[in-house]
Amino acid sequence: MKRKRSTYKSKKSTGKALTITLLLTGLLMTAIVVWIGMNDWDVSKTLRQVDIGKTEEPLPEQQEIEPEDVDETETPEEEREAEEETPPVEEEPVEEEPPAKVEETEKKSEQQTAPEKPAKVEEKPKVTNQPQTSPNKSGYIEGQKLPDEPTYINGILIANKKYPLPSTYAPGENKEAREAFEEMAAEAKLSGFNLTAFSTYRSFEYQTSLYNRYVSRDGVEKADRYSARPGYSEHQTGLAFDIGEVNYEKYWASNKFGETEAGKWVAANAYRYGFILRYPNGKEEITGYMHESWHFRYLGKEIAEEIFKRNITLEEYLGIE
Ligand SMILES: [Zn+2]
């Protein structure tokens, strides 16, 4: 009897354990179902959470991006230095529409989302024609033949003593440059200055006669300092504008223009319309020409502003000084 009872007892306790196990299993199953349900039935997400033991958080890398961004916008100097190291890549030729402002903002947002782009190794500017040898005293390369095609550096048309134009290059006055000039002239008028562009596009043939006249008057060495040899004049690009004041012909093509109020206004404001003072004071070694307070080159607003604010020449901007 005692034995029987104990058998009964053990049978009873086994039954109890089974019930508890079943209950616990049921509870566990419910918990799992609820847990998966809380994660939108995404089993892999659930498992990942179980694995990591925490909810998904942005990677620390992404969190660190922000302060860098703030730095960049707060220190334009650094930005400028960085730009100096990496010459601009593939810009539209000046004759074409200047890049819309939208592009600029696109670029900015790119920088914000991917500021960790690898630092570019200093790239050589894309030059379509290379000068052949070293220049003479006047900055020309003696015996250099005029090329068959004009030279573009990073998409910008260049014409100087090292990079001549083909004798057949005859684009005429640039339309966009003319429009920009008219816009500038209209605003200058509001300040009381009546501006005119007294010389813009010059054909190869016209430059030939002009240069020859100067040489016969002043000699080659002197003429080379203020007038371009045929094929080397920026005026042949149609993008160079000699600016003066109506009724003040005495200051045209004279550095006295730079001392007039009108000349000062143009020097300070031309970049806002896409023009740069092409041959600034003290940069004769780089540009090949003495200071010309009247000669402006159209480059479009964006580039002109950068060159003006960095106080550099086009040659320095293009990395060919
Ligand atoms: Zn000029």
PDB file of C-alpha atoms and ligand atoms in Angstrom:
ATOM      1  CA  MET A   1       0.000   0.000   0.000  1.00  0.00           C
ATOM      2  CA  LYS A   2       2.755   2.306   0.935  1.00  0.00           C
ATOM      3  CA  ARG A   3       4.491   1.447  -2.288  1.00  0.00           C
ATOM      4  CA  LYS A   4       1.396   1.909  -4.324  1.00  0.00           C
ATOM      5  CA  ARG A   5       0.856   5.296  -2.805  1.00  0.00           C
ATOM      6  CA  SER A   6       4.310   6.370  -3.572  1.00  0.00           C
ATOM      7  CA  THR A   7       3.872   5.207  -7.167  1.00  0.00           C
ATOM      8  CA  TYR A   8       0.691   7.197  -7.335  1.00  0.00           C
ATOM      9  CA  LYS A   9       2.447  10.170  -5.817  1.00  0.00           C
ATOM     10  CA  SER A  10       5.278  10.050  -8.347  1.00  0.00           C
ATOM     11  CA  LYS A  11       2.792   9.642 -11.174  1.00  0.00           C
ATOM     12  CA  LYS A  12       0.963  12.687  -9.920  1.00  0.00           C
ATOM     13  CA  SER A  13       4.122  14.793  -9.721  1.00  0.00           C
ATOM     14  CA  THR A  14       5.169  13.722 -13.210  1.00  0.00           C
ATOM     15  CA  GLY A  15       1.827  14.950 -14.508  1.00  0.00           C
ATOM     16  CA  LYS A  16       2.290  18.249 -12.719  1.00  0.00           C
ATOM     17  CA  ALA A  17       5.751  18.781 -14.251  1.00  0.00           C
ATOM     18  CA  LEU A  18       4.379  18.033 -17.697  1.00  0.00           C
ATOM     19  CA  THR A  19       1.658  20.647 -17.278  1.00  0.00           C
ATOM     20  CA  ILE A  20       4.181  23.260 -16.145  1.00  0.00           C
ATOM     21  CA  THR A  21       6.488  22.453 -19.058  1.00  0.00           C
ATOM     22  CA  LEU A  22       3.615  22.736 -21.498  1.00  0.00           C
ATOM     23  CA  LEU A  23       2.547  26.012 -19.965  1.00  0.00           C
ATOM     24  CA  LEU A  24       6.060  27.421 -20.117  1.00  0.00           C
ATOM     25  CA  THR A  25       6.471  26.297 -23.711  1.00  0.00           C
ATOM     26  CA  GLY A  26       3.191  27.959 -24.568  1.00  0.00           C
ATOM     27  CA  LEU A  27       4.271  31.156 -22.894  1.00  0.00           C
ATOM     28  CA  LEU A  28       7.617  31.103 -24.676  1.00  0.00           C
ATOM     29  CA  MET A  29       5.938  30.559 -28.036  1.00  0.00           C
ATOM     30  CA  THR A  30       3.560  33.443 -27.383  1.00  0.00           C
ATOM     31  CA  ALA A  31       6.457  35.667 -26.390  1.00  0.00           C
ATOM     32  CA  ILE A  32       8.305  34.816 -29.614  1.00  0.00           C
ATOM     33  CA  VAL A  33       5.214  35.494 -31.700  1.00  0.00           C
ATOM     34  CA  VAL A  34       4.665  38.824 -29.947  1.00  0.00           C
ATOM     35  CA  TRP A  35       8.391  39.747 -30.348  1.00  0.00           C
ATOM     36  CA  ILE A  36       8.369  38.997 -34.042  1.00  0.00           C
ATOM     37  CA  GLY A  37       5.087  40.855 -34.388  1.00  0.00           C
ATOM     38  CA  MET A  38       6.639  43.911 -32.768  1.00  0.00           C
ATOM     39  CA  ASN A  39       9.296  43.890 -35.476  1.00  0.00           C
ATOM     40  CA  ASP A  40       6.828  43.974 -38.327  1.00  0.00           C
ATOM     41  CA  TRP A  41       7.149  40.229 -38.899  1.00  0.00           C
ATOM     42  CA  ASP A  42      10.685  40.737 -40.046  1.00  0.00           C
ATOM     43  CA  VAL A  43      12.352  37.642 -38.721  1.00  0.00           C
ATOM     44  CA  SER A  44      15.857  38.609 -39.774  1.00  0.00           C
ATOM     45  CA  LYS A  45      15.494  41.986 -38.074  1.00  0.00           C
ATOM     46  CA  THR A  46      14.299  40.257 -34.947  1.00  0.00           C
ATOM     47  CA  LEU A  47      17.192  37.849 -35.000  1.00  0.00           C
ATOM     48  CA  ARG A  48      19.635  40.691 -35.555  1.00  0.00           C
ATOM     49  CA  GLN A  49      18.240  42.448 -32.523  1.00  0.00           C
ATOM     50  CA  VAL A  50      18.525  39.358 -30.476  1.00  0.00           C
ATOM     51  CA  ASP A  51      22.067  39.041 -31.723  1.00  0.00           C
ATOM     52  CA  ILE A  52      23.217  42.590 -31.051  1.00  0.00           C
ATOM     53  CA  GLY A  53      20.932  43.055 -28.126  1.00  0.00           C
ATOM     54  CA  LYS A  54      20.009  46.605 -29.094  1.00  0.00           C
ATOM     55  CA  THR A  55      17.877  48.464 -31.611  1.00  0.00           C
ATOM     56  CA  GLU A  56      19.318  49.631 -34.906  1.00  0.00           C
ATOM     57  CA  GLU A  57      21.320  52.827 -34.598  1.00  0.00           C
ATOM     58  CA  PRO A  58      23.240  54.818 -37.187  1.00  0.00           C
ATOM     59  CA  LEU A  59      26.795  53.696 -37.472  1.00  0.00           C
ATOM     60  CA  PRO A  60      29.234  55.874 -35.531  1.00  0.00           C
ATOM     61  CA  GLU A  61      30.914  56.813 -38.833  1.00  0.00           C
ATOM     62  CA  GLN A  62      27.827  58.600 -40.040  1.00  0.00           C
ATOM     63  CA  GLN A  63      27.442  60.461 -36.788  1.00  0.00           C
ATOM     64  CA  GLU A  64      30.909  61.915 -37.061  1.00  0.00           C
ATOM     65  CA  ILE A  65      30.174  63.504 -40.434  1.00  0.00           C
ATOM     66  CA  GLU A  66      28.293  66.484 -39.127  1.00  0.00           C
ATOM     67  CA  PRO A  67      30.939  68.455 -37.268  1.00  0.00           C
ATOM     68  CA  GLU A  68      33.207  68.153 -40.311  1.00  0.00           C
ATOM     69  CA  ASP A  69      30.513  69.727 -42.418  1.00  0.00           C
ATOM     70  CA  VAL A  70      30.131  72.649 -40.099  1.00  0.00           C
ATOM     71  CA  ASP A  71      33.871  73.141 -40.164  1.00  0.00           C
ATOM     72  CA  GLU A  72      33.913  73.254 -43.925  1.00  0.00           C
ATOM     73  CA  THR A  73      31.251  75.895 -44.182  1.00  0.00           C
ATOM     74  CA  GLU A  74      32.784  77.952 -41.428  1.00  0.00           C
ATOM     75  CA  THR A  75      36.271  78.035 -42.851  1.00  0.00           C
ATOM     76  CA  PRO A  76      36.124  79.098 -46.489  1.00  0.00           C
ATOM     77  CA  GLU A  77      39.902  79.602 -46.409  1.00  0.00           C
ATOM     78  CA  GLU A  78      40.481  75.911 -46.029  1.00  0.00           C
ATOM     79  CA  GLU A  79      38.052  75.243 -48.791  1.00  0.00           C
ATOM     80  CA  ARG A  80      39.887  77.600 -51.026  1.00  0.00           C
ATOM     81  CA  GLU A  81      43.199  75.947 -50.259  1.00  0.00           C
ATOM     82  CA  ALA A  82      41.682  72.618 -51.050  1.00  0.00           C
ATOM     83  CA  GLU A  83      40.436  73.963 -54.328  1.00  0.00           C
ATOM     84  CA  GLU A  84      43.849  75.261 -55.144  1.00  0.00           C
ATOM     85  CA  GLU A  85      45.214  71.781 -54.768  1.00  0.00           C
ATOM     86  CA  THR A  86      42.603  70.316 -57.028  1.00  0.00           C
ATOM     87  CA  PRO A  87      42.175  72.317 -60.196  1.00  0.00           C
ATOM     88  CA  PRO A  88      38.592  72.396 -61.410  1.00  0.00           C
ATOM     89  CA  VAL A  89      37.600  69.401 -63.428  1.00  0.00           C
ATOM     90  CA  GLU A  90      35.736  69.593 -66.704  1.00  0.00           C
ATOM     91  CA  GLU A  91      34.135  72.933 -66.815  1.00  0.00           C
ATOM     92  CA  GLU A  92      31.929  74.032 -69.633  1.00  0.00           C
ATOM     93  CA  PRO A  93      33.630  76.085 -72.314  1.00  0.00           C
ATOM     94  CA  VAL A  94      33.071  79.759 -71.691  1.00  0.00           C
ATOM     95  CA  GLU A  95      31.093  80.215 -74.868  1.00  0.00           C
ATOM     96  CA  GLU A  96      28.417  77.934 -73.602  1.00  0.00           C
ATOM     97  CA  GLU A  97      25.837  78.680 -70.968  1.00  0.00           C
ATOM     98  CA  PRO A  98      27.506  79.039 -67.593  1.00  0.00           C
ATOM     99  CA  PRO A  99      26.561  76.173 -65.276  1.00  0.00           C
ATOM    100  CA  ALA A 100      23.253  76.832 -63.575  1.00  0.00           C
ATOM    101  CA  LYS A 101      23.185  77.547 -59.858  1.00  0.00           C
ATOM    102  CA  VAL A 102      21.359  74.302 -59.278  1.00  0.00           C
ATOM    103  CA  GLU A 103      24.558  72.473 -60.041  1.00  0.00           C
ATOM    104  CA  GLU A 104      26.313  74.374 -57.326  1.00  0.00           C
ATOM    105  CA  THR A 105      23.815  73.304 -54.722  1.00  0.00           C
ATOM    106  CA  GLU A 106      23.995  69.760 -56.023  1.00  0.00           C
ATOM    107  CA  LYS A 107      27.695  69.790 -55.517  1.00  0.00           C
ATOM    108  CA  LYS A 108      27.231  71.066 -51.983  1.00  0.00           C
ATOM    109  CA  SER A 109      24.762  68.401 -51.031  1.00  0.00           C
ATOM    110  CA  GLU A 110      27.076  65.815 -52.499  1.00  0.00           C
ATOM    111  CA  GLN A 111      29.787  67.043 -50.218  1.00  0.00           C
ATOM    112  CA  GLN A 112      27.479  66.830 -47.280  1.00  0.00           C
ATOM    113  CA  THR A 113      26.433  63.272 -47.889  1.00  0.00           C
ATOM    114  CA  ALA A 114      29.842  62.048 -48.927  1.00  0.00           C
ATOM    115  CA  PRO A 115      32.463  64.215 -47.284  1.00  0.00           C
ATOM    116  CA  GLU A 116      34.848  61.321 -47.020  1.00  0.00           C
ATOM    117  CA  LYS A 117      35.627  61.210 -50.716  1.00  0.00           C
ATOM    118  CA  PRO A 118      39.306  60.463 -51.041  1.00  0.00           C
ATOM    119  CA  ALA A 119      41.549  63.498 -51.271  1.00  0.00           C
ATOM    120  CA  LYS A 120      42.431  63.943 -54.907  1.00  0.00           C
ATOM    121  CA  VAL A 121      46.012  63.624 -55.910  1.00  0.00           C
ATOM    122  CA  GLU A 122      47.117  66.824 -57.557  1.00  0.00           C
ATOM    123  CA  GLU A 123      45.884  66.628 -61.092  1.00  0.00           C
ATOM    124  CA  LYS A 124      47.595  68.285 -63.980  1.00  0.00           C
ATOM    125  CA  PRO A 125      45.292  70.673 -65.794  1.00  0.00           C
ATOM    126  CA  LYS A 126      43.843  69.268 -68.990  1.00  0.00           C
ATOM    127  CA  VAL A 127      45.715  71.088 -71.694  1.00  0.00           C
ATOM    128  CA  THR A 128      44.753  70.410 -75.262  1.00  0.00           C
ATOM    129  CA  ASN A 129      47.958  71.899 -76.722  1.00  0.00           C
ATOM    130  CA  GLN A 130      51.349  72.061 -75.023  1.00  0.00           C
ATOM    131  CA  PRO A 131      53.837  74.894 -75.594  1.00  0.00           C
ATOM    132  CA  GLN A 132      56.915  73.596 -77.355  1.00  0.00           C
ATOM    133  CA  THR A 133      59.939  75.183 -75.672  1.00  0.00           C
ATOM    134  CA  SER A 134      60.808  77.917 -73.212  1.00  0.00           C
ATOM    135  CA  PRO A 135      59.818  81.505 -73.994  1.00  0.00           C
ATOM    136  CA  ASN A 136      62.029  84.415 -75.052  1.00  0.00           C
ATOM    137  CA  LYS A 137      62.392  87.746 -73.286  1.00  0.00           C
ATOM    138  CA  SER A 138      58.989  88.926 -74.470  1.00  0.00           C
ATOM    139  CA  GLY A 139      57.317  85.720 -73.344  1.00  0.00           C
ATOM    140  CA  TYR A 140      56.977  84.212 -76.816  1.00  0.00           C
ATOM    141  CA  ILE A 141      58.372  80.900 -77.945  1.00  0.00           C
ATOM    142  CA  GLU A 142      60.431  81.784 -81.008  1.00  0.00           C
ATOM    143  CA  GLY A 143      59.543  79.815 -84.095  1.00  0.00           C
ATOM    144  CA  GLN A 144      56.364  78.460 -82.502  1.00  0.00           C
ATOM    145  CA  LYS A 145      53.792  77.530 -85.093  1.00  0.00           C
ATOM    146  CA  LEU A 146      50.197  78.531 -84.614  1.00  0.00           C
ATOM    147  CA  PRO A 147      48.093  75.481 -83.731  1.00  0.00           C
ATOM    148  CA  ASP A 148      45.269  74.004 -85.763  1.00  0.00           C
ATOM    149  CA  GLU A 149      42.875  74.174 -82.812  1.00  0.00           C
ATOM    150  CA  PRO A 150      42.444  76.702 -79.987  1.00  0.00           C
ATOM    151  CA  THR A 151      43.616  75.572 -76.550  1.00  0.00           C
ATOM    152  CA  TYR A 152      41.176  74.770 -73.780  1.00  0.00           C
ATOM    153  CA  ILE A 153      42.395  74.180 -70.245  1.00  0.00           C
ATOM    154  CA  ASN A 154      39.823  72.491 -68.053  1.00  0.00           C
ATOM    155  CA  GLY A 155      37.291  73.652 -70.594  1.00  0.00           C
ATOM    156  CA  ILE A 156      38.405  77.304 -70.541  1.00  0.00           C
ATOM    157  CA  LEU A 157      39.654  78.898 -73.733  1.00  0.00           C
ATOM    158  CA  ILE A 158      43.110  80.384 -73.239  1.00  0.00           C
ATOM    159  CA  ALA A 159      44.986  82.814 -75.473  1.00  0.00           C
ATOM    160  CA  ASN A 160      48.300  84.198 -74.270  1.00  0.00           C
ATOM    161  CA  LYS A 161      51.940  84.350 -75.338  1.00  0.00           C
ATOM    162  CA  LYS A 162      52.407  80.630 -74.777  1.00  0.00           C
ATOM    163  CA  TYR A 163      49.058  79.459 -76.077  1.00  0.00           C
ATOM    164  CA  PRO A 164      48.254  81.045 -79.428  1.00  0.00           C
ATOM    165  CA  LEU A 165      45.148  80.622 -81.551  1.00  0.00           C
ATOM    166  CA  PRO A 166      44.911  79.278 -85.078  1.00  0.00           C
ATOM    167  CA  SER A 167      45.032  82.050 -87.685  1.00  0.00           C
ATOM    168  CA  THR A 168      41.707  80.712 -88.941  1.00  0.00           C
ATOM    169  CA  TYR A 169      39.988  80.980 -85.555  1.00  0.00           C
ATOM    170  CA  ALA A 170      37.347  83.672 -86.085  1.00  0.00           C
ATOM    171  CA  PRO A 171      34.397  83.279 -83.713  1.00  0.00           C
ATOM    172  CA  GLY A 172      33.407  86.963 -83.712  1.00  0.00           C
ATOM    173  CA  GLU A 173      32.321  88.805 -80.598  1.00  0.00           C
ATOM    174  CA  ASN A 174      30.927  86.469 -77.969  1.00  0.00           C
ATOM    175  CA  LYS A 175      27.202  86.963 -77.510  1.00  0.00           C
ATOM    176  CA  GLU A 176      27.092  86.012 -73.868  1.00  0.00           C
ATOM    177  CA  ALA A 177      29.995  88.359 -73.094  1.00  0.00           C
ATOM    178  CA  ARG A 178      28.234  91.195 -74.914  1.00  0.00           C
ATOM    179  CA  GLU A 179      25.040  90.644 -72.937  1.00  0.00           C
ATOM    180  CA  ALA A 180      27.004  90.613 -69.694  1.00  0.00           C
ATOM    181  CA  PHE A 181      28.744  93.819 -70.668  1.00  0.00           C
ATOM    182  CA  GLU A 182      25.464  95.548 -71.482  1.00  0.00           C
ATOM    183  CA  GLU A 183      24.099  94.476 -68.126  1.00  0.00           C
ATOM    184  CA  MET A 184      27.145  95.916 -66.397  1.00  0.00           C
ATOM    185  CA  ALA A 185      26.982  99.132 -68.412  1.00  0.00           C
ATOM    186  CA  ALA A 186      23.323  99.582 -67.450  1.00  0.00           C
ATOM    187  CA  GLU A 187      24.143  99.300 -63.784  1.00  0.00           C
ATOM    188  CA  ALA A 188      27.192 101.554 -64.081  1.00  0.00           C
ATOM    189  CA  LYS A 189      24.920 104.194 -65.551  1.00  0.00           C
ATOM    190  CA  LEU A 190      22.952 104.238 -62.302  1.00  0.00           C
ATOM    191  CA  SER A 191      26.182 105.290 -60.621  1.00  0.00           C
ATOM    192  CA  GLY A 192      26.774 107.943 -63.254  1.00  0.00           C
ATOM    193  CA  PHE A 193      29.291 106.131 -65.498  1.00  0.00           C
ATOM    194  CA  ASN A 194      28.644 105.810 -69.204  1.00  0.00           C
ATOM    195  CA  LEU A 195      30.717 102.781 -70.171  1.00  0.00           C
ATOM    196  CA  THR A 196      31.570 101.589 -73.649  1.00  0.00           C
ATOM    197  CA  ALA A 197      33.536  98.654 -75.012  1.00  0.00           C
ATOM    198  CA  PHE A 198      35.775 100.368 -77.537  1.00  0.00           C
ATOM    199  CA  SER A 199      37.497  97.187 -78.723  1.00  0.00           C
ATOM    200  CA  THR A 200      36.220  93.615 -78.440  1.00  0.00           C
ATOM    201  CA  TYR A 201      36.645  90.982 -81.139  1.00  0.00           C
ATOM    202  CA  ARG A 202      39.628  91.428 -83.435  1.00  0.00           C
ATOM    203  CA  SER A 203      40.269  89.152 -86.367  1.00  0.00           C
ATOM    204  CA  PHE A 204      43.681  87.604 -86.988  1.00  0.00           C
ATOM    205  CA  GLU A 205      44.106  89.912 -89.983  1.00  0.00           C
ATOM    206  CA  TYR A 206      43.257  93.046 -88.042  1.00  0.00           C
ATOM    207  CA  GLN A 207      45.645  92.084 -85.217  1.00  0.00           C
ATOM    208  CA  THR A 208      48.369  91.557 -87.810  1.00  0.00           C
ATOM    209  CA  SER A 209      48.041  95.088 -89.136  1.00  0.00           C
ATOM    210  CA  LEU A 210      47.718  96.527 -85.630  1.00  0.00           C
ATOM    211  CA  TYR A 211      50.829  94.779 -84.312  1.00  0.00           C
ATOM    212  CA  ASN A 212      52.869  95.659 -87.375  1.00  0.00           C
ATOM    213  CA  ARG A 213      51.925  99.292 -86.967  1.00  0.00           C
ATOM    214  CA  TYR A 214      53.062  99.270 -83.313  1.00  0.00           C
ATOM    215  CA  VAL A 215      56.318  97.535 -84.198  1.00  0.00           C
ATOM    216  CA  SER A 216      57.162 100.091 -86.852  1.00  0.00           C
ATOM    217  CA  ARG A 217      56.412 102.843 -84.352  1.00  0.00           C
ATOM    218  CA  ASP A 218      58.017 101.497 -81.142  1.00  0.00           C
ATOM    219  CA  GLY A 219      60.090  98.492 -82.147  1.00  0.00           C
ATOM    220  CA  VAL A 220      59.418  94.782 -81.414  1.00  0.00           C
ATOM    221  CA  GLU A 221      60.488  94.717 -77.780  1.00  0.00           C
ATOM    222  CA  LYS A 222      58.316  97.631 -76.749  1.00  0.00           C
ATOM    223  CA  ALA A 223      55.360  96.608 -78.885  1.00  0.00           C
ATOM    224  CA  ASP A 224      55.447  93.112 -77.364  1.00  0.00           C
ATOM    225  CA  ARG A 225      54.773  94.590 -73.957  1.00  0.00           C
ATOM    226  CA  TYR A 226      51.431  96.119 -74.853  1.00  0.00           C
ATOM    227  CA  SER A 227      50.282  94.500 -78.080  1.00  0.00           C
ATOM    228  CA  ALA A 228      49.906  90.852 -78.954  1.00  0.00           C
ATOM    229  CA  ARG A 229      51.464  89.276 -81.986  1.00  0.00           C
ATOM    230  CA  PRO A 230      48.895  87.992 -84.469  1.00  0.00           C
ATOM    231  CA  GLY A 231      47.408  84.718 -83.209  1.00  0.00           C
ATOM    232  CA  TYR A 232      48.290  85.559 -79.600  1.00  0.00           C
ATOM    233  CA  SER A 233      45.683  88.212 -78.884  1.00  0.00           C
ATOM    234  CA  GLU A 234      42.901  87.477 -76.459  1.00  0.00           C
ATOM    235  CA  HIS A 235      40.754  89.780 -78.567  1.00  0.00           C
ATOM    236  CA  GLN A 236      40.697  87.087 -81.244  1.00  0.00           C
ATOM    237  CA  THR A 237      38.672  84.908 -78.837  1.00  0.00           C
ATOM    238  CA  GLY A 238      35.763  87.373 -78.869  1.00  0.00           C
ATOM    239  CA  LEU A 239      35.821  87.266 -75.069  1.00  0.00           C
ATOM    240  CA  ALA A 240      38.099  90.250 -74.391  1.00  0.00           C
ATOM    241  CA  PHE A 241      36.495  93.666 -73.883  1.00  0.00           C
ATOM    242  CA  ASP A 242      38.448  96.908 -73.731  1.00  0.00           C
ATOM    243  CA  ILE A 243      36.341  99.151 -71.550  1.00  0.00           C
ATOM    244  CA  GLY A 244      36.333 102.942 -71.346  1.00  0.00           C
ATOM    245  CA  GLU A 245      34.034 105.846 -70.709  1.00  0.00           C
ATOM    246  CA  VAL A 246      31.998 107.544 -73.419  1.00  0.00           C
ATOM    247  CA  ASN A 247      33.393 111.050 -74.112  1.00  0.00           C
ATOM    248  CA  TYR A 248      36.656 110.206 -72.325  1.00  0.00           C
ATOM    249  CA  GLU A 249      38.607 108.838 -75.276  1.00  0.00           C
ATOM    250  CA  LYS A 250      41.758 110.311 -73.798  1.00  0.00           C
ATOM    251  CA  TYR A 251      41.639 107.574 -71.144  1.00  0.00           C
ATOM    252  CA  TRP A 252      40.896 104.749 -73.548  1.00  0.00           C
ATOM    253  CA  ALA A 253      43.642 102.111 -73.575  1.00  0.00           C
ATOM    254  CA  SER A 254      45.433 104.204 -70.974  1.00  0.00           C
ATOM    255  CA  ASN A 255      46.173 103.224 -67.411  1.00  0.00           C
ATOM    256  CA  LYS A 256      44.755 106.564 -66.380  1.00  0.00           C
ATOM    257  CA  PHE A 257      41.380 104.884 -66.853  1.00  0.00           C
ATOM    258  CA  GLY A 258      42.101 102.832 -63.732  1.00  0.00           C
ATOM    259  CA  GLU A 259      42.489 106.044 -61.746  1.00  0.00           C
ATOM    260  CA  THR A 260      39.130 107.464 -62.814  1.00  0.00           C
ATOM    261  CA  GLU A 261      35.995 106.835 -60.758  1.00  0.00           C
ATOM    262  CA  ALA A 262      34.546 104.872 -63.680  1.00  0.00           C
ATOM    263  CA  GLY A 263      37.683 102.751 -63.929  1.00  0.00           C
ATOM    264  CA  LYS A 264      37.595 102.045 -60.204  1.00  0.00           C
ATOM    265  CA  TRP A 265      33.940 101.081 -60.428  1.00  0.00           C
ATOM    266  CA  VAL A 266      34.644  98.615 -63.249  1.00  0.00           C
ATOM    267  CA  ALA A 267      37.651  97.132 -61.452  1.00  0.00           C
ATOM    268  CA  ALA A 268      35.547  96.536 -58.340  1.00  0.00           C
ATOM    269  CA  ASN A 269      32.360  95.296 -60.033  1.00  0.00           C
ATOM    270  CA  ALA A 270      33.264  93.582 -63.313  1.00  0.00           C
ATOM    271  CA  TYR A 271      33.484  90.144 -61.683  1.00  0.00           C
ATOM    272  CA  ARG A 272      29.786  90.359 -60.762  1.00  0.00           C
ATOM    273  CA  TYR A 273      29.040  90.285 -64.493  1.00  0.00           C
ATOM    274  CA  GLY A 274      31.573  87.588 -65.322  1.00  0.00           C
ATOM    275  CA  PHE A 275      34.567  89.736 -66.299  1.00  0.00           C
ATOM    276  CA  ILE A 276      38.060  89.822 -64.837  1.00  0.00           C
ATOM    277  CA  LEU A 277      40.765  92.455 -65.081  1.00  0.00           C
ATOM    278  CA  ARG A 278      42.988  90.321 -67.286  1.00  0.00           C
ATOM    279  CA  TYR A 279      46.382  91.988 -66.817  1.00  0.00           C
ATOM    280  CA  PRO A 280      46.615  93.288 -63.244  1.00  0.00           C
ATOM    281  CA  ASN A 281      49.376  95.378 -61.789  1.00  0.00           C
ATOM    282  CA  GLY A 282      52.444  93.401 -60.711  1.00  0.00           C
ATOM    283  CA  LYS A 283      51.513  90.254 -62.624  1.00  0.00           C
ATOM    284  CA  GLU A 284      53.390  91.000 -65.817  1.00  0.00           C
ATOM    285  CA  GLU A 285      55.645  87.993 -65.292  1.00  0.00           C
ATOM    286  CA  ILE A 286      52.637  85.706 -65.191  1.00  0.00           C
ATOM    287  CA  THR A 287      50.321  87.192 -67.809  1.00  0.00           C
ATOM    288  CA  GLY A 288      53.055  88.381 -70.181  1.00  0.00           C
ATOM    289  CA  TYR A 289      51.565  91.865 -70.378  1.00  0.00           C
ATOM    290  CA  MET A 290      51.952  95.087 -68.473  1.00  0.00           C
ATOM    291  CA  HIS A 291      49.015  96.292 -66.401  1.00  0.00           C
ATOM    292  CA  GLU A 292      46.001  97.202 -68.541  1.00  0.00           C
ATOM    293  CA  SER A 293      43.255  98.772 -66.463  1.00  0.00           C
ATOM    294  CA  TRP A 294      40.888  98.710 -69.476  1.00  0.00           C
ATOM    295  CA  HIS A 295      41.237  95.122 -70.723  1.00  0.00           C
ATOM    296  CA  PHE A 296      38.690  92.665 -69.316  1.00  0.00           C
ATOM    297  CA  ARG A 297      38.123  89.026 -70.138  1.00  0.00           C
ATOM    298  CA  TYR A 298      34.748  87.340 -69.927  1.00  0.00           C
ATOM    299  CA  LEU A 299      34.731  84.029 -68.037  1.00  0.00           C
ATOM    300  CA  GLY A 300      31.233  83.779 -66.604  1.00  0.00           C
ATOM    301  CA  LYS A 301      30.201  84.864 -63.134  1.00  0.00           C
ATOM    302  CA  GLU A 302      31.334  81.850 -61.168  1.00  0.00           C
ATOM    303  CA  ILE A 303      34.946  81.735 -62.356  1.00  0.00           C
ATOM    304  CA  ALA A 304      35.297  85.512 -62.509  1.00  0.00           C
ATOM    305  CA  GLU A 305      34.198  85.802 -58.904  1.00  0.00           C
ATOM    306  CA  GLU A 306      36.645  83.175 -57.743  1.00  0.00           C
ATOM    307  CA  ILE A 307      39.559  84.771 -59.606  1.00  0.00           C
ATOM    308  CA  PHE A 308      38.619  88.219 -58.278  1.00  0.00           C
ATOM    309  CA  LYS A 309      38.240  87.088 -54.679  1.00  0.00           C
ATOM    310  CA  ARG A 310      41.437  85.053 -54.701  1.00  0.00           C
ATOM    311  CA  ASN A 311      43.201  88.013 -56.311  1.00  0.00           C
ATOM    312  CA  ILE A 312      44.855  85.832 -58.943  1.00  0.00           C
ATOM    313  CA  THR A 313      45.278  85.818 -62.717  1.00  0.00           C
ATOM    314  CA  LEU A 314      43.674  83.477 -65.219  1.00  0.00           C
ATOM    315  CA  GLU A 315      47.030  81.744 -65.661  1.00  0.00           C
ATOM    316  CA  GLU A 316      47.233  81.074 -61.926  1.00  0.00           C
ATOM    317  CA  TYR A 317      43.647  79.879 -61.865  1.00  0.00           C
ATOM    318  CA  LEU A 318      44.395  77.413 -64.643  1.00  0.00           C
ATOM    319  CA  GLY A 319      47.728  76.373 -63.114  1.00  0.00           C
ATOM    320  CA  ILE A 320      49.804  77.411 -66.140  1.00  0.00           C
ATOM    321  CA  GLU A 321      51.687  80.377 -64.675  1.00  0.00           C
TER     322      GLU A 321
HETATM  323 ZN    ZN B   1      42.495  94.647 -74.872  1.00  0.00          ZN
END
